[in-house]
CSV table of C-alpha atoms in Angstrom, one decimal:
chain,number,residue,atom,x,y,z
A,1,UNK,CA,283.5,-27.3,110.3
A,2,UNK,CA,285.6,-30.2,111.4
A,3,UNK,CA,289.0,-31.2,110.2
A,4,UNK,CA,289.2,-34.8,108.9
A,5,UNK,CA,292.0,-36.8,110.3
A,6,UNK,CA,291.5,-40.2,108.6
A,7,UNK,CA,289.9,-41.7,105.6
A,8,UNK,CA,287.5,-43.8,107.6
A,9,UNK,CA,285.8,-40.5,108.8
A,10,UNK,CA,285.0,-39.8,105.1
A,11,UNK,CA,283.6,-43.3,104.6
A,12,UNK,CA,281.5,-43.2,107.7
A,13,UNK,CA,280.0,-39.8,106.8
A,14,UNK,CA,279.1,-41.2,103.3
A,15,UNK,CA,277.7,-44.3,104.9
A,16,UNK,CA,275.5,-42.2,107.2
A,17,UNK,CA,273.9,-40.1,104.4
A,18,UNK,CA,273.6,-43.1,102.1
A,19,UNK,CA,272.0,-45.5,104.5
A,20,UNK,CA,268.7,-46.8,103.2
A,21,UNK,CA,268.5,-44.3,100.5
A,22,UNK,CA,268.8,-45.1,96.9
A,23,UNK,CA,268.7,-41.6,95.5
A,24,UNK,CA,272.2,-40.8,97.0
A,25,UNK,CA,274.0,-38.1,95.0
A,26,UNK,CA,277.6,-37.0,95.3
A,27,UNK,CA,280.4,-35.2,93.4
A,28,UNK,CA,283.0,-36.6,95.8
A,29,UNK,CA,284.8,-39.1,93.6
A,30,UNK,CA,286.8,-41.8,95.2
A,31,UNK,CA,290.5,-41.1,94.7
A,32,UNK,CA,291.8,-42.5,97.9
A,33,UNK,CA,295.5,-41.6,97.4
A,34,UNK,CA,294.6,-38.0,96.6
A,35,UNK,CA,292.3,-37.9,99.6
A,36,UNK,CA,294.9,-39.3,101.9
A,37,UNK,CA,297.3,-36.5,100.8
A,38,UNK,CA,294.7,-33.9,101.6
A,39,UNK,CA,294.1,-35.4,105.0
A,40,UNK,CA,297.9,-35.6,105.7
A,41,UNK,CA,298.3,-32.0,104.7
A,42,UNK,CA,295.4,-30.9,106.9
A,43,UNK,CA,293.4,-29.6,104.0
A,44,UNK,CA,290.2,-31.7,104.2
A,45,UNK,CA,287.2,-30.6,106.4
A,46,UNK,CA,283.6,-31.7,106.7
A,47,UNK,CA,280.3,-30.1,107.6
A,48,UNK,CA,277.3,-32.2,108.2
A,49,UNK,CA,274.0,-30.5,107.6
A,50,UNK,CA,270.8,-32.6,107.8
A,51,UNK,CA,271.1,-35.5,105.3
A,52,UNK,CA,274.1,-34.0,103.5
A,53,UNK,CA,277.8,-34.0,104.3
A,54,UNK,CA,279.9,-31.3,102.7
A,55,UNK,CA,283.6,-31.9,102.3
A,56,UNK,CA,285.9,-28.9,101.9
A,57,UNK,CA,289.4,-29.1,100.4
A,58,UNK,CA,291.1,-25.9,101.4
A,59,UNK,CA,293.3,-24.2,98.8
A,60,UNK,CA,295.3,-20.9,99.3
A,61,UNK,CA,292.5,-18.6,98.2
A,62,UNK,CA,289.4,-20.8,98.0
A,63,UNK,CA,287.9,-24.1,99.0
A,64,UNK,CA,286.8,-26.8,96.7
A,65,UNK,CA,283.3,-28.0,97.9
A,66,UNK,CA,282.1,-31.6,97.6
A,67,UNK,CA,278.8,-33.0,98.7
A,68,UNK,CA,277.3,-36.4,99.5
A,69,UNK,CA,273.6,-36.2,100.0
A,70,UNK,CA,270.8,-38.7,100.6
A,71,UNK,CA,268.7,-37.0,97.8
A,72,UNK,CA,268.3,-34.0,95.5
A,73,UNK,CA,265.7,-32.4,97.9
A,74,UNK,CA,268.0,-33.0,100.9
A,75,UNK,CA,270.8,-31.3,99.1
A,76,UNK,CA,268.7,-28.3,98.4
A,77,UNK,CA,267.7,-28.0,102.1
A,78,UNK,CA,271.3,-28.4,103.2
A,79,UNK,CA,272.6,-25.8,100.7
A,80,UNK,CA,270.3,-23.1,102.0
A,81,UNK,CA,271.6,-23.7,105.6
A,82,UNK,CA,275.2,-23.9,104.4
A,83,UNK,CA,274.8,-20.4,102.8
A,84,UNK,CA,273.3,-18.9,105.9
A,85,UNK,CA,275.9,-20.5,108.2
A,86,UNK,CA,279.0,-19.9,106.2
A,87,UNK,CA,279.4,-16.8,104.1
A,88,UNK,CA,283.1,-16.1,104.6
A,89,UNK,CA,284.5,-18.9,102.6
A,90,UNK,CA,285.0,-18.7,98.8
A,91,UNK,CA,283.6,-22.0,97.5
A,92,UNK,CA,284.3,-23.6,94.2
A,93,UNK,CA,282.4,-26.6,93.1
A,94,UNK,CA,282.7,-29.0,90.2
A,95,UNK,CA,279.5,-30.8,89.1
A,96,UNK,CA,280.3,-33.5,86.6
A,97,UNK,CA,277.8,-35.5,84.6
A,98,UNK,CA,275.9,-35.9,81.4
A,99,UNK,CA,273.4,-33.4,80.0
A,100,UNK,CA,270.5,-32.9,80.5
A,101,UNK,CA,270.5,-34.6,84.0
A,102,UNK,CA,273.4,-32.4,85.3
A,103,UNK,CA,271.5,-29.2,84.5
A,104,UNK,CA,269.0,-29.9,87.4
A,105,UNK,CA,271.9,-29.9,89.9
A,106,UNK,CA,273.4,-26.8,88.4
A,107,UNK,CA,270.1,-25.1,88.7
A,108,UNK,CA,269.7,-26.2,92.3
A,109,UNK,CA,273.1,-24.7,93.2
A,110,UNK,CA,272.1,-21.5,91.4
A,111,UNK,CA,268.9,-21.3,93.4
A,112,UNK,CA,271.1,-21.4,96.6
A,113,UNK,CA,273.5,-18.6,96.0
A,114,UNK,CA,276.0,-20.2,93.5
A,115,UNK,CA,276.9,-18.7,90.1
A,116,UNK,CA,278.1,-20.5,87.0
A,117,UNK,CA,281.8,-19.6,86.6
A,118,UNK,CA,282.5,-21.7,83.5
A,119,UNK,CA,282.0,-25.2,82.1
A,120,UNK,CA,284.3,-27.8,80.6
A,121,UNK,CA,283.7,-30.6,78.1
A,122,UNK,CA,285.6,-33.9,78.1
A,123,UNK,CA,287.0,-34.9,74.7
A,124,UNK,CA,288.5,-38.2,73.7
A,125,UNK,CA,289.8,-40.2,70.8
A,126,UNK,CA,290.9,-43.7,70.2
A,127,UNK,CA,294.5,-44.2,69.3
A,128,UNK,CA,295.3,-44.3,65.6
A,129,UNK,CA,299.0,-44.9,65.2
A,130,UNK,CA,298.9,-44.5,61.5
A,131,UNK,CA,298.1,-40.8,61.9
A,132,UNK,CA,301.1,-40.1,64.2
A,133,UNK,CA,303.4,-37.4,62.8
A,134,UNK,CA,306.9,-36.7,63.9
A,135,UNK,CA,307.3,-33.4,65.8
A,136,UNK,CA,309.3,-30.8,63.8
A,137,UNK,CA,310.8,-29.3,67.0
A,138,UNK,CA,313.3,-30.8,69.4
A,139,UNK,CA,311.3,-32.1,72.4
A,140,UNK,CA,312.9,-32.8,75.7
A,141,UNK,CA,311.7,-34.0,79.1
A,142,UNK,CA,311.4,-31.3,81.7
A,143,UNK,CA,313.8,-31.6,84.7
A,144,UNK,CA,313.5,-30.8,88.3
A,145,UNK,CA,315.4,-27.5,88.0
A,146,UNK,CA,312.4,-26.3,85.9
A,147,UNK,CA,309.6,-27.0,88.4
A,148,UNK,CA,309.3,-23.4,89.6
A,149,UNK,CA,309.3,-22.0,86.0
A,150,UNK,CA,306.6,-24.5,85.1
A,151,UNK,CA,304.5,-23.5,88.1
A,152,UNK,CA,304.8,-19.9,87.2
A,153,UNK,CA,303.7,-20.5,83.7
A,154,UNK,CA,300.7,-22.5,84.8
A,155,UNK,CA,299.7,-19.9,87.3
A,156,UNK,CA,300.1,-17.1,84.8
A,157,UNK,CA,298.2,-18.7,81.9
A,158,UNK,CA,295.8,-21.2,83.5
A,159,UNK,CA,292.8,-20.5,85.7
A,160,UNK,CA,293.1,-22.0,89.2
A,161,UNK,CA,289.3,-22.2,89.6
A,162,UNK,CA,288.6,-24.0,86.4
A,163,UNK,CA,291.8,-25.9,85.7
A,164,UNK,CA,292.9,-27.3,89.1
A,165,UNK,CA,296.6,-26.3,89.0
A,166,UNK,CA,299.0,-29.0,90.1
A,167,UNK,CA,301.1,-28.8,93.2
A,168,UNK,CA,304.9,-28.7,93.4
A,169,UNK,CA,304.8,-32.4,94.4
A,170,UNK,CA,302.6,-33.4,91.5
A,171,UNK,CA,304.9,-31.6,89.0
A,172,UNK,CA,307.9,-33.2,90.5
A,173,UNK,CA,306.2,-36.6,90.1
A,174,UNK,CA,305.4,-36.0,86.5
A,175,UNK,CA,309.0,-35.0,85.8
A,176,UNK,CA,310.3,-38.2,87.4
A,177,UNK,CA,307.9,-40.2,85.1
A,178,UNK,CA,309.1,-38.2,82.0
A,179,UNK,CA,305.5,-37.0,81.6
A,180,UNK,CA,306.3,-33.3,81.1
A,181,UNK,CA,307.6,-32.6,77.6
A,182,UNK,CA,308.9,-29.2,76.7
A,183,UNK,CA,310.2,-27.2,73.7
A,184,UNK,CA,312.8,-24.6,74.6
A,185,UNK,CA,313.8,-21.6,72.6
A,186,UNK,CA,316.8,-19.7,73.8
A,187,UNK,CA,316.7,-21.5,77.2
A,188,UNK,CA,313.1,-20.4,77.7
A,189,UNK,CA,310.1,-22.8,77.8
A,190,UNK,CA,308.2,-22.1,74.6
A,191,UNK,CA,305.6,-24.8,75.2
A,192,UNK,CA,304.8,-27.9,77.2
A,193,UNK,CA,302.5,-30.8,77.5
A,194,UNK,CA,301.8,-32.6,80.8
A,195,UNK,CA,300.1,-36.0,80.7
A,196,UNK,CA,299.3,-39.1,82.7
A,197,UNK,CA,299.5,-42.6,81.4
A,198,UNK,CA,297.1,-45.0,83.2
A,199,UNK,CA,296.9,-48.4,81.6
A,200,UNK,CA,295.1,-48.1,78.3
A,201,UNK,CA,294.2,-44.4,78.9
A,202,UNK,CA,296.3,-41.3,78.6
A,203,UNK,CA,295.1,-38.1,80.1
A,204,UNK,CA,296.3,-34.8,78.6
A,205,UNK,CA,296.5,-32.5,81.6
A,206,UNK,CA,298.0,-29.3,80.2
A,207,UNK,CA,298.9,-28.3,76.7
A,208,UNK,CA,300.5,-24.9,76.5
A,209,UNK,CA,302.3,-22.6,74.1
A,210,UNK,CA,303.9,-19.5,75.4
A,211,UNK,CA,302.2,-16.5,73.6
A,212,UNK,CA,305.6,-15.2,72.5
A,213,UNK,CA,306.2,-18.4,70.5
A,214,UNK,CA,302.8,-19.1,68.9
A,215,UNK,CA,302.2,-19.8,65.2
A,216,UNK,CA,305.5,-21.7,65.0
A,217,UNK,CA,303.9,-25.2,65.1
A,218,UNK,CA,305.2,-25.6,68.6
A,219,UNK,CA,301.8,-26.7,69.8
A,220,UNK,CA,301.4,-29.4,67.1
A,221,UNK,CA,304.9,-30.7,67.8
A,222,UNK,CA,304.1,-31.1,71.5
A,223,UNK,CA,300.8,-32.8,70.7
A,224,UNK,CA,302.5,-35.1,68.2
A,225,UNK,CA,305.0,-36.1,71.0
A,226,UNK,CA,302.1,-36.7,73.4
A,227,UNK,CA,300.5,-39.0,70.8
A,228,UNK,CA,303.7,-40.9,70.3
A,229,UNK,CA,304.1,-41.3,74.1
A,230,UNK,CA,300.5,-42.5,74.2
A,231,UNK,CA,300.9,-45.0,71.3
A,232,UNK,CA,300.5,-48.0,73.6
A,233,UNK,CA,297.3,-46.7,75.1
A,234,UNK,CA,293.9,-47.2,73.6
A,235,UNK,CA,292.4,-43.7,74.1
A,236,UNK,CA,293.4,-40.2,74.9
A,237,UNK,CA,291.3,-37.8,76.8
A,238,UNK,CA,291.2,-34.4,78.4
A,239,UNK,CA,288.9,-31.6,79.6
A,240,UNK,CA,288.7,-28.3,77.8
A,241,UNK,CA,286.7,-25.1,78.5
A,242,UNK,CA,283.6,-25.1,76.4
A,243,UNK,CA,283.9,-21.5,75.3
A,244,UNK,CA,287.4,-22.1,74.0
A,245,UNK,CA,286.2,-22.8,70.5
A,246,UNK,CA,289.6,-22.4,68.9
A,247,UNK,CA,291.1,-25.2,71.1
A,248,UNK,CA,288.1,-27.4,70.5
A,249,UNK,CA,288.4,-26.9,66.7
A,250,UNK,CA,292.1,-27.9,67.0
A,251,UNK,CA,291.3,-31.0,69.0
A,252,UNK,CA,288.7,-32.0,66.5
A,253,UNK,CA,291.3,-31.7,63.8
A,254,UNK,CA,293.2,-34.4,65.7
A,255,UNK,CA,290.0,-36.6,65.7
A,256,UNK,CA,289.0,-35.8,69.3
A,257,UNK,CA,285.2,-35.9,69.9
A,258,UNK,CA,283.1,-34.5,72.7
A,259,UNK,CA,281.8,-37.3,75.0
A,260,UNK,CA,278.7,-35.6,76.4
A,261,UNK,CA,280.4,-35.4,79.8
A,262,UNK,CA,280.5,-32.0,81.3
A,263,UNK,CA,282.1,-30.3,84.3
A,264,UNK,CA,280.1,-27.2,85.5
A,265,UNK,CA,282.2,-25.0,87.8
A,266,UNK,CA,280.2,-22.8,90.1
A,267,UNK,CA,281.3,-20.4,92.9
A,268,UNK,CA,279.5,-18.5,95.6
A,269,UNK,CA,280.9,-15.3,94.2
A,270,UNK,CA,279.4,-13.7,91.1
A,271,UNK,CA,282.5,-13.9,88.9
A,272,UNK,CA,283.0,-15.5,85.5
A,273,UNK,CA,285.9,-17.1,83.7
A,274,UNK,CA,287.7,-14.6,81.5
A,275,UNK,CA,287.9,-15.9,78.0
A,276,UNK,CA,291.1,-14.0,77.4
A,277,UNK,CA,292.7,-16.6,79.6
A,278,UNK,CA,292.5,-18.9,76.6
B,1,UNK,CA,275.5,-62.3,87.1
B,2,UNK,CA,279.0,-61.9,85.5
B,3,UNK,CA,277.5,-61.3,82.1
B,4,UNK,CA,275.1,-58.7,83.5
B,5,UNK,CA,278.0,-56.9,85.1
B,6,UNK,CA,280.0,-57.0,81.8
B,7,UNK,CA,276.9,-55.5,80.0
B,8,UNK,CA,276.8,-52.7,82.5
B,9,UNK,CA,280.5,-52.0,82.1
B,10,UNK,CA,280.2,-52.1,78.3
B,11,UNK,CA,277.5,-49.5,78.5
B,12,UNK,CA,279.7,-47.2,80.6
B,13,UNK,CA,282.9,-47.7,78.6
B,14,UNK,CA,282.0,-49.3,75.2
B,15,UNK,CA,285.5,-48.9,73.9
B,16,UNK,CA,287.0,-51.5,76.2
B,17,UNK,CA,286.7,-55.3,76.5
B,18,UNK,CA,285.9,-56.1,80.1
B,19,UNK,CA,286.9,-59.6,81.1
B,20,UNK,CA,287.7,-61.6,84.2
B,21,UNK,CA,291.1,-61.1,85.9
B,22,UNK,CA,291.7,-57.5,84.8
B,23,UNK,CA,292.0,-54.7,87.3
B,24,UNK,CA,290.0,-52.1,85.4
B,25,UNK,CA,291.2,-49.2,87.4
B,26,UNK,CA,294.9,-49.7,87.2
B,27,UNK,CA,294.4,-50.7,83.5
B,28,UNK,CA,292.9,-47.3,82.9
B,29,UNK,CA,289.6,-48.6,81.8
B,30,UNK,CA,287.6,-47.0,84.6
B,31,UNK,CA,288.2,-43.8,86.4
B,32,UNK,CA,286.7,-42.4,89.6
B,33,UNK,CA,283.8,-40.9,87.8
B,34,UNK,CA,283.1,-44.2,86.0
B,35,UNK,CA,283.1,-46.0,89.4
B,36,UNK,CA,280.3,-43.8,90.7
B,37,UNK,CA,278.4,-44.3,87.5
B,38,UNK,CA,278.9,-48.0,88.0
B,39,UNK,CA,277.7,-47.9,91.6
B,40,UNK,CA,274.4,-46.2,90.4
B,41,UNK,CA,274.0,-48.7,87.6
B,42,UNK,CA,274.6,-51.7,89.8
B,43,UNK,CA,272.1,-50.5,92.5
B,44,UNK,CA,269.5,-49.9,89.8
B,45,UNK,CA,269.9,-53.1,87.8
B,46,UNK,CA,270.5,-55.4,90.7
B,47,UNK,CA,268.0,-53.7,93.0
B,48,UNK,CA,270.5,-53.3,95.8
B,49,UNK,CA,271.9,-50.5,98.0
B,50,UNK,CA,275.6,-50.5,98.3
B,51,UNK,CA,276.9,-49.6,101.7
B,52,UNK,CA,278.8,-46.3,101.8
B,53,UNK,CA,281.7,-48.0,103.4
B,54,UNK,CA,282.0,-50.3,100.4
B,55,UNK,CA,282.3,-47.5,97.9
B,56,UNK,CA,286.0,-47.6,97.4
B,57,UNK,CA,287.6,-48.3,94.0
B,58,UNK,CA,289.2,-51.6,95.0
B,59,UNK,CA,285.7,-53.1,95.4
B,60,UNK,CA,284.9,-52.3,91.7
B,61,UNK,CA,288.2,-53.0,90.0
B,62,UNK,CA,287.5,-56.6,88.8
B,63,UNK,CA,284.5,-58.6,87.8
B,64,UNK,CA,285.1,-60.8,90.8
B,65,UNK,CA,285.2,-57.9,93.3
B,66,UNK,CA,282.0,-56.5,91.8
B,67,UNK,CA,280.3,-59.9,92.2
B,68,UNK,CA,281.5,-59.9,95.8
B,69,UNK,CA,280.2,-56.5,96.6
B,70,UNK,CA,276.8,-57.3,95.0
B,71,UNK,CA,276.5,-60.5,97.0
B,72,UNK,CA,277.5,-58.6,100.2
B,73,UNK,CA,274.8,-55.9,99.7
B,74,UNK,CA,271.9,-58.1,98.5
């Protein structure tokens, strides 16, 4: 396993496995800024096995696994070697795509020592300003004094394997951009939404109501505020855990539709997402 | 060639209007997952293989840059 020190190393590895092969497959999406941060923080590693290069993004307790391979068959061969070579790292892998194609990849990973942890579905809707409702609660922007509280809430109520919890730096950045909205009750955060606005698209990253404050329309107030903030975008989208039927029903109530785009999360430990996390 | 590229983009993200001069990534019309889908579609529909070094978002953010990358890899 070799630590990556610059972005061109990533590009050369991808070039090497891709060369002269049109059935190239990967789950390593090209978010250059994010990748540069990982490299700068010493978190990105590579392992080259045959015609596959694996990239590992180290987290505190596990490593996100990415692959770029010259073909489906080559990936299978490399996975069997990866498992025999490295059995002391807790891998988490996201396989994103449309069904039924993606199921072949999921099956390949299962054949080579990976287990399905959970899966997410992407939902989206096109903006309909006429349906925006005013929130009934007072909504404010989170400020930097609340970063630690927000981190604690996310770590307590969200799943780090399935929901890619943000770093201190990312939360601070959202706060600077006024992209964390909160409702406070007695100086406690009763609920929050975190979102990104990128041109015509807004991404709902986290929508959360503290269990102590549920059934008070806090969630709908937060979502209304998110829609108002997204009024200039053309679509809103987010990922939700597929077994979270209550959340999916709520989103459908707000005109979100599933896109037939799924994220299967697998690990090399036989553990499963706990639905009570919802 | 431009119309063929627009048709591919419309298949990937039918809700948007893809025209010349727009940066599709900073405009939020394409994300990183869409870029990889686009790479696969371009390779299949233009019968090319795009060099791994060229697969960076800036090469796929406008119609003009996509034309450039197709010409380079033909």
